[in-house]
XYZ file of C-alpha atoms in Angstrom:
164
model
C 0.000 0.000 0.000
C 1.580 3.241 -1.048
C -1.310 5.635 -0.343
C -0.675 5.963 3.404
C 0.399 9.420 4.586
C 4.154 9.328 5.260
C 5.813 10.804 8.349
C 8.186 13.676 7.635
C 10.902 15.422 9.568
C 10.893 19.147 10.378
C 12.283 19.923 6.921
C 9.506 17.944 5.173
C 11.719 14.999 4.210
C 10.113 11.526 4.397
C 11.087 9.447 7.453
C 9.856 6.154 6.051
C 7.055 5.546 8.552
C 3.364 6.332 8.484
C 2.004 9.658 9.751
C -0.799 8.327 11.954
C -1.983 11.845 12.791
C -3.812 11.784 9.452
C -5.155 8.255 9.948
C -8.813 7.533 10.770
C -7.966 6.658 14.389
C -5.148 9.198 14.760
C -2.727 6.467 15.890
C -1.629 2.987 14.905
C -4.569 0.544 15.096
C -4.620 -3.181 14.432
C -8.074 -4.478 13.521
C -9.094 -8.024 12.717
C -12.139 -9.951 11.590
C -10.905 -13.144 13.234
C -14.211 -13.841 15.037
C -16.079 -13.670 11.772
C -13.552 -15.912 10.036
C -13.853 -18.477 12.817
C -17.639 -18.316 12.575
C -17.569 -18.896 8.834
C -15.526 -22.087 9.159
C -17.661 -23.315 12.073
C -20.857 -22.721 10.047
C -19.590 -25.016 7.303
C -19.204 -27.817 9.835
C -21.971 -27.101 12.351
C -24.692 -25.221 10.495
C -25.954 -21.859 11.730
C -23.651 -20.284 14.337
C -23.435 -16.857 15.965
C -20.494 -14.741 17.028
C -20.770 -11.936 19.569
C -18.015 -9.443 20.054
C -16.586 -6.053 19.208
C -16.825 -4.881 15.623
C -14.605 -2.206 14.152
C -15.163 -0.003 11.138
C -12.389 2.162 9.750
C -14.045 3.848 6.815
C -15.231 7.378 6.350
C -18.972 7.928 6.465
C -21.373 10.630 5.364
C -23.086 10.621 8.768
C -22.235 11.216 12.396
C -24.297 8.136 13.317
C -21.747 5.737 11.822
C -19.868 4.083 14.686
C -16.229 3.058 14.492
C -16.566 0.459 17.278
C -19.593 -1.402 18.606
C -20.652 -4.849 19.806
C -22.640 -7.043 17.448
C -24.306 -10.442 17.228
C -23.433 -11.837 13.842
C -24.927 -14.998 12.361
C -22.876 -17.129 10.021
C -24.913 -19.487 7.833
C -23.395 -21.771 5.252
C -25.229 -21.969 1.924
C -27.866 -19.394 2.934
C -29.685 -17.076 0.582
C -31.174 -13.671 1.391
C -34.576 -15.098 2.321
C -33.121 -17.598 4.786
C -30.918 -14.867 6.296
C -34.002 -12.649 6.793
C -35.932 -15.611 8.268
C -33.056 -16.225 10.658
C -32.911 -12.569 11.786
C -36.689 -12.370 12.236
C -36.813 -15.613 14.224
C -33.914 -14.584 16.458
C -35.441 -11.178 17.247
C -38.857 -12.709 17.929
C -37.282 -15.304 20.196
C -35.320 -12.714 22.208
C -38.369 -10.450 22.585
C -40.552 -13.455 23.444
C -38.166 -14.486 26.222
C -38.118 -10.893 27.523
C -41.937 -10.862 27.570
C -42.017 -14.158 29.455
C -39.110 -13.671 31.856
C -39.146 -9.884 32.445
C -42.845 -9.152 32.884
C -42.270 -7.122 36.061
C -39.740 -4.865 34.316
C -41.897 -4.449 31.212
C -44.925 -3.628 33.366
C -42.853 -0.959 35.121
C -41.738 0.534 31.780
C -45.303 0.391 30.460
C -46.611 2.182 33.544
C -44.030 4.971 33.787
C -42.387 5.407 30.364
C -44.282 3.899 27.450
C -47.870 2.737 27.931
C -47.965 0.838 24.622
C -44.635 -0.981 25.031
C -45.907 -4.449 25.937
C -48.573 -4.370 23.223
C -45.982 -3.444 20.580
C -43.605 -6.171 21.757
C -46.395 -8.771 21.726
C -47.369 -7.651 18.211
C -43.718 -7.919 17.108
C -43.616 -11.546 18.295
C -46.967 -12.544 16.779
C -46.932 -10.728 13.412
C -44.826 -11.661 10.369
C -42.314 -8.979 9.400
C -43.038 -6.973 6.263
C -40.233 -7.247 3.730
C -39.494 -4.675 1.079
C -36.634 -4.251 -1.323
C -33.964 -1.636 -0.681
C -35.296 0.372 -3.615
C -38.848 0.292 -2.161
C -37.553 1.315 1.283
C -35.744 4.322 -0.196
C -38.971 5.317 -1.986
C -41.009 5.082 1.239
C -38.400 7.114 3.084
C -38.312 9.794 0.386
C -42.134 10.031 0.474
C -42.102 10.517 4.246
C -39.312 13.102 4.115
C -41.163 15.041 1.388
C -44.071 15.619 3.801
C -41.853 17.833 6.007
C -38.092 17.834 5.321
C -37.463 20.093 8.344
C -38.220 17.165 10.680
C -35.274 15.180 9.351
C -31.645 15.611 10.320
C -30.533 14.085 6.999
C -33.285 14.790 4.435
C -31.108 14.154 1.374
C -31.748 10.441 0.870
C -31.153 8.648 -2.393
C -30.199 5.171 -3.510
C -26.774 4.301 -2.081
C -26.383 6.974 0.622
C -25.507 5.796 4.102
């Protein structure tokens, strides 16, 4: 890679190392996708598996909402297509919410009483109703229609196919 910014001495002559002050993280960083790679090989042998751990992104983004580091549950499924991946995500979310409804009723009742009166009803509906699926192109169209009603309500009203 020869596009990295090079460190220079006080006279502007190259020192041979990288100038990390201009780097995304501002210092040397060593990122890996080793958890994902392990999950991919395990999925080939075991079927559907999940990894849970820190995730790092080191790319520039158009938005301030794009995180550089976060924790993520990531499924790895061998020989899966988009429909089976969506089925898997829907089933996992419904299972987690269903367990919360069953095991955390006291907490959810508290939240429903003091913070969000419709919370439990929405969670029960989430578990019992099939998810609606739309294409990316359709989703962008729906979003653009909603933004057009009142662009001042949106922090990022310029939405088009491919923006992040």
